[in-house]
Backbone as JSON, one array per atom type, in Angstrom:
{
  "sequence": "MSEPTGTILEKSPASSPPPEAGTKERRRFWSARRVPAGLLALLVLLIAGAFLYDIAAVRADRPAMSWRRDLSRQLAERPLDDIWVLVGAGVAAALGLWLLLLALTPGLRRLLPMRRTHPDVRAGLHRDAAAMVLRDRAMEVAGVQSVRVRVKRRRADVRAVSHFRELDDVRDDLDAVLADAVRGLGLARPPAPSVRVRRPGRKG",
  "N": [[-67.79, -24.74, 17.91], [-66.93, -22.11, 16.28], [-64.78, -18.96, 16.89], [-65.51, -15.42, 17.39], [-64.81, -13.02, 14.77], [-61.9, -11.04, 15.28], [-61.25, -12.11, 17.68], [-58.62, -12.96, 20.14], [-56.89, -15.9, 20.9], [-54.99, -17.04, 23.92], [-52.7, -19.56, 25.26], [-52.04, -20.44, 28.54], [-48.93, -21.48, 30.25], [-49.19, -24.64, 31.61], [-48.33, -25.01, 34.32], [-49.26, -22.75, 35.48], [-51.16, -20.76, 37.98], [-55.01, -20.55, 38.79], [-56.71, -17.68, 37.51], [-56.88, -14.82, 39.75], [-59.84, -13.26, 40.7], [-61.15, -10.76, 39.33], [-58.58, -9.61, 39.17], [-56.06, -10.79, 37.83], [-57.21, -11.63, 35.42], [-58.13, -9.56, 34.37], [-55.67, -8.01, 33.26], [-53.92, -6.72, 30.52], [-52.83, -7.74, 27.46], [-49.44, -8.21, 26.58], [-47.38, -6.67, 24.47], [-44.56, -7.97, 21.96], [-43.18, -6.78, 20.75], [-41.29, -6.59, 18.53], [-40.01, -5.49, 16.51], [-38.73, -2.67, 17.62], [-37.21, -3.97, 19.33], [-35.37, -5.61, 17.69], [-34.42, -3.47, 16.31], [-33.31, -2.04, 17.77], [-30.94, -3.99, 18.56], [-29.92, -4.31, 16.4], [-28.79, -1.99, 16.11], [-26.91, -1.42, 18.34], [-25.06, -3.85, 17.83], [-23.96, -3.03, 15.48], [-22.6, -0.38, 16.18], [-20.71, -1.4, 18.22], [-19.43, -3.43, 17.06], [-18.04, -1.67, 15.46], [-16.51, -0.45, 17.12], [-15.09, -2.36, 17.94], [-13.59, -3.22, 16.11], [-11.99, -1.18, 15.56], [-10.45, -0.91, 17.86], [-9.39, -3.49, 17.91], [-7.5, -3.09, 15.5], [-5.85, -1.05, 16.32], [-4.47, -2.12, 18.53], [-3.28, -4.08, 16.9], [-0.93, -2.29, 15.73], [-1.86, -0.36, 13.94], [-2.83, 2.55, 12.57], [-5.59, 3.96, 14.33], [-8.96, 4.49, 13.36], [-10.24, 7.38, 11.29], [-12.47, 8.6, 12.14], [-12.84, 7.82, 14.85], [-10.65, 8.82, 15.73], [-11.63, 11.86, 15.56], [-13.83, 11.92, 16.75], [-12.63, 11.8, 19.61], [-11.28, 13.9, 19.81], [-13.32, 15.91, 19.53], [-14.75, 15.4, 21.54], [-12.88, 15.79, 23.73], [-12.43, 18.41, 23.09], [-14.64, 20.12, 22.94], [-16.87, 22.29, 24.96], [-19.18, 21.8, 27.46], [-20.98, 23.11, 27.12], [-21.99, 23.42, 24.75], [-24.05, 23.65, 21.45], [-23.88, 21.44, 19.88], [-23.36, 19.18, 21.56], [-25.26, 19.58, 23.67], [-27.41, 18.85, 21.91], [-26.92, 16.08, 21.0], [-27.2, 15.08, 23.85], [-29.85, 15.58, 24.31], [-30.86, 14.09, 22.32], [-30.26, 11.26, 23.13], [-31.11, 11.42, 25.48], [-33.78, 11.37, 24.85], [-34.11, 9.08, 23.42], [-33.53, 6.82, 25.21], [-35.79, 7.62, 27.16], [-37.84, 6.86, 25.56], [-37.35, 4.02, 25.09], [-37.37, 3.11, 27.94], [-39.98, 3.5, 28.2], [-41.33, 1.74, 26.14], [-40.4, -0.78, 27.84], [-41.86, -0.5, 29.87], [-44.67, -0.4, 29.31], [-47.54, -2.21, 28.49], [-48.45, -2.2, 25.74], [-50.42, -3.43, 22.93], [-52.73, -1.83, 22.59], [-55.25, -2.01, 21.29], [-56.5, -4.38, 21.55], [-58.76, -6.02, 23.64], [-58.73, -7.54, 26.85], [-60.68, -10.75, 27.57], [-63.39, -11.8, 29.82], [-61.87, -14.98, 31.64], [-62.8, -18.14, 31.3], [-61.39, -20.41, 31.65], [-58.74, -21.56, 33.45], [-56.31, -22.1, 32.07], [-56.37, -20.63, 29.6], [-56.06, -17.26, 27.88], [-58.43, -14.9, 26.44], [-58.75, -12.51, 23.93], [-60.17, -9.38, 22.8], [-60.46, -7.81, 19.71], [-60.54, -4.32, 19.37], [-62.22, -2.98, 17.11], [-63.54, -5.1, 16.28], [-65.4, -5.32, 18.22], [-66.55, -3.05, 18.55], [-67.96, -3.31, 15.96], [-69.67, -5.13, 16.48], [-71.27, -3.81, 18.4], [-72.43, -1.91, 16.87], [-73.92, -3.1, 14.77], [-75.83, -4.04, 16.69], [-77.01, -1.83, 17.49], [-78.31, -0.73, 15.31], [-80.5, -2.37, 15.04], [-82.46, -1.07, 16.62], [-85.27, 0.62, 16.41], [-85.97, 3.41, 14.26], [-83.34, 4.47, 14.14], [-81.19, 5.64, 11.87], [-78.26, 5.79, 11.39], [-75.1, 4.65, 12.88], [-72.53, 5.14, 14.42], [-69.55, 3.81, 16.04], [-67.26, 3.91, 18.72], [-64.96, 1.98, 20.44], [-63.02, 2.2, 23.58], [-61.02, 1.92, 26.18], [-62.25, 2.14, 28.48], [-64.54, 2.92, 27.69], [-67.39, 3.17, 25.57], [-67.79, 4.65, 22.87], [-70.84, 5.85, 21.23], [-72.5, 7.06, 18.81], [-75.27, 8.09, 17.17], [-77.71, 8.69, 14.45], [-81.14, 9.62, 14.15], [-83.92, 9.15, 12.41], [-86.52, 8.89, 12.81], [-89.24, 8.77, 15.41], [-89.18, 10.03, 19.04], [-86.24, 11.7, 20.11], [-85.31, 10.72, 23.03], [-86.66, 8.54, 23.39], [-85.38, 6.82, 21.57], [-82.97, 6.9, 22.55], [-82.87, 6.16, 24.97], [-83.83, 3.32, 24.17], [-81.66, 2.58, 22.88], [-79.54, 2.52, 25.1], [-80.38, 0.57, 26.59], [-79.98, -1.6, 24.74], [-77.61, -1.77, 23.98], [-76.19, -1.79, 26.56], [-76.91, -4.49, 27.11], [-75.7, -5.82, 24.64], [-72.63, -5.18, 25.06], [-72.57, -6.69, 27.68], [-72.77, -9.35, 26.52], [-70.28, -9.28, 25.08], [-68.46, -10.41, 26.58], [-66.07, -9.05, 28.11], [-63.47, -8.74, 30.07], [-63.3, -6.19, 31.59], [-65.84, -4.31, 31.11], [-66.71, -1.97, 28.86], [-68.22, 1.3, 29.4], [-71.09, 2.36, 27.88], [-71.41, 5.15, 25.98], [-73.81, 7.48, 25.0], [-74.91, 9.39, 22.26], [-77.85, 10.47, 20.47], [-78.87, 12.3, 17.77], [-80.74, 14.43, 15.18], [-80.88, 13.78, 11.48], [-78.61, 16.04, 9.79], [-79.55, 18.47, 7.86], [-79.75, 18.7, 4.15], [-77.53, 20.02, 1.48]],
  "CA": [[-68.0, -23.38, 17.7], [-65.79, -21.13, 16.0], [-64.45, -17.82, 17.57], [-65.64, -14.58, 16.45], [-63.65, -12.35, 14.15], [-61.13, -10.33, 16.01], [-60.71, -12.67, 19.01], [-57.37, -13.76, 20.24], [-56.83, -16.72, 22.38], [-53.58, -17.5, 24.11], [-52.82, -20.25, 26.2], [-50.97, -20.29, 29.41], [-48.23, -22.69, 30.98], [-49.9, -25.7, 32.52], [-48.31, -24.88, 35.54], [-49.55, -21.35, 36.06], [-52.36, -20.9, 38.96], [-55.92, -20.26, 38.23], [-56.51, -16.17, 37.87], [-57.66, -14.17, 41.03], [-61.36, -13.02, 40.33], [-60.95, -9.45, 39.11], [-56.98, -8.99, 39.24], [-55.09, -11.14, 36.61], [-58.01, -11.72, 34.21], [-58.17, -7.73, 33.68], [-54.43, -7.77, 32.78], [-53.52, -6.3, 29.15], [-51.66, -8.35, 26.68], [-48.14, -7.51, 26.53], [-46.75, -6.82, 22.9], [-43.49, -8.65, 22.28], [-42.17, -5.39, 20.68], [-40.0, -7.2, 18.06], [-39.32, -4.49, 15.62], [-38.0, -1.96, 18.27], [-36.04, -4.85, 19.75], [-34.6, -5.92, 16.58], [-33.29, -2.18, 15.55], [-31.88, -1.63, 18.98], [-30.01, -5.17, 18.73], [-29.17, -4.1, 15.35], [-27.61, -0.81, 16.16], [-25.9, -1.78, 19.23], [-24.18, -4.54, 16.97], [-23.19, -1.84, 14.31], [-21.67, 0.29, 16.95], [-19.79, -2.19, 19.25], [-18.71, -4.09, 15.91], [-17.15, -0.79, 14.97], [-15.57, -0.05, 18.05], [-14.26, -3.58, 18.38], [-12.75, -3.69, 15.04], [-11.12, -0.04, 15.55], [-9.7, -1.03, 18.81], [-8.29, -4.39, 17.44], [-6.79, -2.64, 14.62], [-4.95, -0.06, 17.36], [-3.69, -3.18, 19.14], [-2.07, -4.45, 15.61], [-0.09, -1.5, 15.52], [-2.11, -0.06, 12.93], [-3.37, 3.71, 13.2], [-7.09, 4.23, 14.53], [-9.86, 5.21, 12.18], [-10.21, 8.83, 11.76], [-14.01, 9.17, 13.19], [-12.68, 7.7, 16.13], [-9.84, 10.19, 16.32], [-11.96, 13.22, 15.32], [-14.64, 11.81, 17.92], [-12.08, 11.68, 20.7], [-11.13, 15.3, 19.89], [-14.36, 16.62, 19.7], [-15.04, 15.12, 22.85], [-12.08, 16.6, 24.5], [-12.21, 20.08, 23.29], [-15.97, 20.85, 23.23], [-17.5, 22.53, 26.13], [-20.53, 20.85, 27.7], [-22.57, 23.83, 27.04], [-21.78, 23.52, 22.96], [-25.2, 23.28, 21.07], [-24.0, 20.01, 19.51], [-23.18, 18.44, 23.0], [-26.56, 19.58, 24.01], [-28.49, 18.2, 21.18], [-26.67, 15.01, 21.12], [-27.47, 14.59, 25.13], [-31.44, 15.11, 24.28], [-31.43, 12.84, 21.56], [-29.64, 10.1, 24.05], [-32.09, 11.12, 26.67], [-35.14, 10.94, 24.24], [-34.21, 7.69, 23.03], [-33.76, 6.37, 26.38], [-36.92, 7.49, 27.63], [-38.47, 5.73, 24.99], [-36.92, 2.46, 25.43], [-37.89, 2.86, 29.27], [-41.55, 3.55, 28.02], [-41.75, 0.5, 25.89], [-40.55, -1.54, 28.47], [-42.71, -0.74, 31.31], [-46.05, -0.46, 29.0], [-47.95, -3.59, 27.66], [-49.05, -2.17, 24.21], [-51.36, -3.88, 22.26], [-53.88, -1.16, 23.04], [-56.37, -2.52, 20.6], [-56.73, -5.75, 22.3], [-59.52, -5.63, 25.07], [-58.85, -8.67, 27.47], [-62.04, -11.2, 27.9], [-63.06, -12.94, 31.06], [-61.48, -16.06, 31.65], [-63.53, -19.17, 31.66], [-60.78, -21.52, 31.6], [-57.49, -20.65, 34.02], [-55.02, -21.85, 31.08], [-56.3, -19.64, 28.38], [-56.58, -16.23, 28.22], [-58.59, -14.68, 25.35], [-58.76, -10.72, 23.62], [-61.32, -8.87, 21.59], [-60.11, -6.64, 19.08], [-61.73, -3.16, 19.55], [-62.8, -2.93, 15.94], [-64.39, -6.4, 16.22], [-66.23, -5.25, 19.49], [-67.22, -1.96, 17.86], [-69.05, -3.76, 15.02], [-71.0, -5.87, 17.26], [-72.34, -2.9, 19.06], [-73.14, -1.15, 15.79], [-75.02, -4.07, 14.6], [-77.03, -4.13, 17.85], [-77.69, -0.53, 17.75], [-79.13, -0.57, 14.21], [-81.54, -3.15, 15.29], [-83.2, 0.13, 17.24], [-86.53, 1.21, 15.33], [-85.54, 4.94, 14.31], [-82.02, 4.54, 14.09], [-80.67, 5.52, 10.65], [-76.74, 5.51, 11.06], [-74.54, 4.68, 13.98], [-70.8, 5.24, 14.62], [-69.21, 3.45, 17.36], [-65.74, 3.98, 19.03], [-64.93, 1.53, 21.93], [-61.8, 2.59, 24.24], [-60.38, 0.67, 27.15], [-63.18, 2.05, 29.72], [-65.95, 3.52, 27.39], [-67.87, 3.13, 24.23], [-68.66, 6.25, 22.34], [-71.92, 5.58, 20.55], [-73.02, 8.36, 17.99], [-76.57, 7.73, 16.28], [-79.0, 9.42, 13.95], [-82.27, 9.07, 14.2], [-85.0, 9.93, 11.62], [-88.0, 9.23, 13.27], [-89.32, 8.77, 16.86], [-88.38, 10.66, 19.75], [-84.7, 11.25, 20.61], [-85.45, 10.33, 24.35], [-87.1, 7.37, 23.43], [-84.45, 6.19, 20.56], [-81.73, 6.84, 23.39], [-83.54, 4.84, 25.96], [-83.73, 1.86, 23.6], [-80.35, 2.21, 22.92], [-79.04, 2.04, 26.18], [-81.01, -0.93, 27.06], [-79.6, -2.75, 23.84], [-75.97, -1.66, 24.09], [-76.03, -2.53, 27.84], [-76.78, -6.11, 26.82], [-74.57, -5.99, 23.85], [-71.81, -5.09, 26.23], [-72.34, -7.58, 28.69], [-72.4, -10.38, 25.73], [-69.11, -9.15, 24.54], [-67.62, -11.27, 27.5], [-64.56, -8.72, 28.29], [-63.12, -8.48, 31.88], [-63.49, -4.73, 32.07], [-66.49, -3.99, 29.81], [-66.98, -0.41, 28.7], [-69.39, 1.81, 29.77], [-71.44, 2.82, 26.65], [-71.8, 6.66, 26.41], [-74.83, 7.47, 24.07], [-75.71, 10.2, 22.01], [-78.57, 10.76, 19.53], [-79.31, 13.67, 16.98], [-81.24, 14.24, 13.85], [-80.01, 13.99, 10.13], [-78.62, 17.07, 9.29], [-79.98, 19.41, 6.19], [-78.92, 18.42, 2.9], [-77.41, 21.04, 0.85]],
  "C": [[-66.9, -22.55, 17.42], [-65.84, -19.55, 16.94], [-64.72, -16.72, 16.85], [-64.58, -13.63, 15.99], [-63.09, -11.58, 15.16], [-60.93, -11.14, 17.52], [-59.37, -13.3, 18.8], [-57.55, -14.67, 21.04], [-55.2, -16.84, 22.6], [-53.34, -18.37, 25.4], [-51.78, -20.24, 27.17], [-50.2, -21.41, 29.73], [-49.22, -23.5, 31.59], [-49.68, -25.44, 34.03], [-48.68, -23.44, 36.35], [-50.93, -21.65, 36.72], [-53.51, -20.37, 38.27], [-55.9, -18.54, 38.3], [-57.32, -16.01, 38.93], [-58.95, -13.3, 40.3], [-60.84, -11.47, 40.27], [-59.9, -8.78, 39.13], [-56.63, -9.46, 37.79], [-55.9, -11.2, 35.32], [-58.29, -10.55, 33.54], [-56.59, -7.38, 33.01], [-54.39, -7.48, 31.24], [-52.63, -7.47, 28.83], [-50.41, -7.65, 26.52], [-47.28, -7.63, 24.94], [-45.08, -7.4, 23.03], [-42.62, -7.25, 21.67], [-40.66, -6.14, 19.6], [-39.4, -6.43, 17.22], [-38.36, -3.44, 16.31], [-36.89, -2.77, 18.93], [-35.04, -5.24, 18.67], [-33.67, -4.7, 16.04], [-32.44, -1.86, 16.38], [-30.8, -2.69, 18.81], [-29.02, -4.57, 17.51], [-27.89, -2.79, 15.37], [-26.37, -0.71, 17.01], [-24.81, -2.59, 18.58], [-23.25, -3.83, 16.04], [-22.1, -1.2, 15.11], [-20.52, -0.41, 17.64], [-18.96, -2.92, 18.17], [-17.62, -3.07, 15.4], [-15.94, -0.32, 15.56], [-14.51, -1.11, 18.42], [-12.94, -3.47, 17.34], [-11.54, -2.41, 14.85], [-9.9, -0.38, 16.84], [-8.6, -2.27, 18.45], [-7.12, -3.68, 16.5], [-5.61, -1.48, 15.23], [-3.94, -1.39, 17.98], [-2.66, -4.15, 18.34], [-1.34, -3.49, 15.08], [-0.44, -0.63, 14.33], [-2.9, 1.55, 13.65], [-5.05, 3.77, 13.38], [-7.86, 4.82, 13.42], [-9.66, 6.8, 12.43], [-11.38, 9.42, 12.41], [-13.85, 8.95, 14.24], [-11.86, 8.82, 16.5], [-10.42, 11.19, 16.43], [-13.29, 13.26, 16.66], [-13.9, 12.16, 19.1], [-11.84, 12.95, 20.73], [-12.17, 16.17, 20.14], [-14.83, 16.59, 21.29], [-14.55, 15.85, 23.96], [-12.0, 17.98, 24.74], [-13.45, 20.7, 23.28], [-16.38, 20.84, 24.56], [-18.73, 21.84, 26.29], [-21.61, 21.8, 27.46], [-22.67, 24.35, 25.89], [-23.23, 23.02, 22.88], [-25.19, 21.87, 20.45], [-24.02, 19.08, 20.82], [-24.41, 18.49, 23.61], [-27.65, 18.78, 23.48], [-28.02, 16.81, 21.08], [-27.26, 14.28, 22.63], [-29.08, 14.4, 24.91], [-31.77, 14.26, 23.29], [-31.2, 11.49, 22.22], [-30.82, 9.96, 24.75], [-33.53, 10.8, 26.02], [-35.32, 9.7, 24.15], [-34.25, 6.46, 24.08], [-35.04, 6.22, 27.05], [-37.94, 6.51, 27.08], [-38.5, 4.54, 25.18], [-37.61, 2.1, 26.79], [-39.67, 2.61, 28.97], [-42.12, 2.38, 27.44], [-41.72, -0.74, 26.5], [-41.55, -1.65, 29.69], [-44.2, -0.8, 30.8], [-46.07, -1.51, 28.36], [-48.22, -3.45, 26.17], [-50.28, -2.85, 23.84], [-52.87, -3.4, 22.87], [-55.36, -1.37, 22.73], [-57.42, -3.84, 20.82], [-57.04, -5.64, 23.52], [-59.6, -7.29, 25.77], [-60.52, -9.29, 28.0], [-61.82, -11.83, 29.21], [-62.64, -14.43, 30.49], [-62.14, -17.36, 32.14], [-62.77, -20.61, 31.59], [-59.49, -21.1, 32.3], [-56.1, -20.87, 33.07], [-55.0, -20.95, 29.87], [-56.48, -18.46, 28.7], [-57.07, -15.77, 26.69], [-58.77, -13.07, 25.23], [-59.66, -10.81, 22.67], [-60.73, -7.86, 20.84], [-61.24, -5.56, 19.3], [-62.69, -2.8, 18.44], [-63.94, -4.13, 15.86], [-65.76, -6.06, 17.21], [-67.37, -4.04, 18.86], [-68.37, -2.18, 16.79], [-69.98, -4.68, 15.67], [-71.8, -5.01, 17.72], [-72.97, -2.15, 18.16], [-74.05, -1.97, 15.21], [-76.36, -4.18, 15.52], [-77.94, -3.02, 17.57], [-78.6, -0.37, 16.46], [-80.32, -1.21, 13.97], [-82.66, -2.18, 15.77], [-84.1, 0.61, 16.29], [-85.89, 2.74, 15.57], [-84.25, 5.28, 14.28], [-81.73, 4.6, 12.41], [-79.11, 5.12, 10.72], [-76.32, 5.49, 12.21], [-72.76, 4.5, 13.7], [-70.23, 4.96, 15.84], [-67.54, 3.5, 17.48], [-65.68, 3.1, 20.09], [-63.43, 1.67, 22.43], [-61.93, 1.77, 25.32], [-61.69, 0.74, 28.24], [-64.66, 2.37, 29.18], [-66.2, 3.14, 26.09], [-68.48, 4.11, 23.92], [-69.62, 5.66, 21.22], [-72.55, 6.91, 19.86], [-74.27, 8.05, 16.9], [-77.02, 8.94, 15.7], [-79.86, 8.99, 13.81], [-83.13, 9.91, 13.07], [-86.33, 10.03, 11.71], [-87.7, 8.87, 14.75], [-88.74, 9.79, 17.61], [-87.19, 10.21, 20.2], [-84.88, 10.55, 21.86], [-85.58, 8.73, 24.09], [-86.14, 6.39, 22.54], [-83.22, 5.93, 21.9], [-81.79, 5.93, 24.51], [-83.12, 3.39, 25.55], [-81.99, 1.53, 23.51], [-79.47, 2.03, 23.97], [-79.22, 0.82, 26.83], [-80.35, -1.87, 25.99], [-78.26, -2.87, 23.81], [-75.67, -2.21, 25.43], [-75.99, -4.06, 27.82], [-75.91, -6.67, 25.87], [-73.26, -6.11, 24.62], [-71.61, -6.28, 27.0], [-72.21, -9.05, 27.7], [-71.21, -10.51, 25.25], [-67.92, -10.38, 25.39], [-66.54, -10.53, 28.0], [-64.73, -8.51, 29.65], [-63.52, -7.45, 32.49], [-64.74, -4.24, 30.92], [-66.62, -2.53, 29.97], [-68.27, 0.06, 28.89], [-70.36, 2.6, 28.33], [-71.92, 4.33, 27.08], [-72.47, 7.09, 24.71], [-75.33, 8.89, 23.47], [-76.51, 10.46, 20.54], [-79.05, 12.11, 18.89], [-80.0, 13.2, 15.62], [-80.28, 14.31, 12.82], [-79.9, 15.47, 10.11], [-79.17, 17.39, 7.77], [-78.89, 19.03, 5.28], [-78.6, 19.61, 2.19], [-77.11, 22.19, 1.53]]
}
């Protein structure tokens, strides 16, 4: 049986213990963040290489590069309340906070963890795929003309347009159908459907 579109499978190491119910199976996938890590490594490599080359040149009785002499002079002469010193400190602090945020947050917000049926396999469902399933199920309800679905981590916002039947009846049917559809997604933390139904707007 093939996996549905938008499903990600990840096999855990064979030595990992089975997940505890309601805890590990709900953990989000962590992003590798290769692009930020690669850019940071490249920046550190360029800066360290420039300083190392200049220090080696000075050790070889050659004059230091002009940019390092200017930088040393500026750092020695400029007061701490200088505007450029404050700007540089602010940029460095912002960059450091951004790196800390990347290190402490999992990322991959568009991937929803699914219930683990096997201790060595983790599965995730893309939010767009989950929204497509809920939208298709909602369109099966009589009286529904169009549906917009947006799936979040803990809630699924459903906006439906009904062109016949009572709105309360349509909403009740949507609540029942979507509750069953959400359970069928197999998510570790099923989002709670939030349904709104309205009449189509007047044309012109």
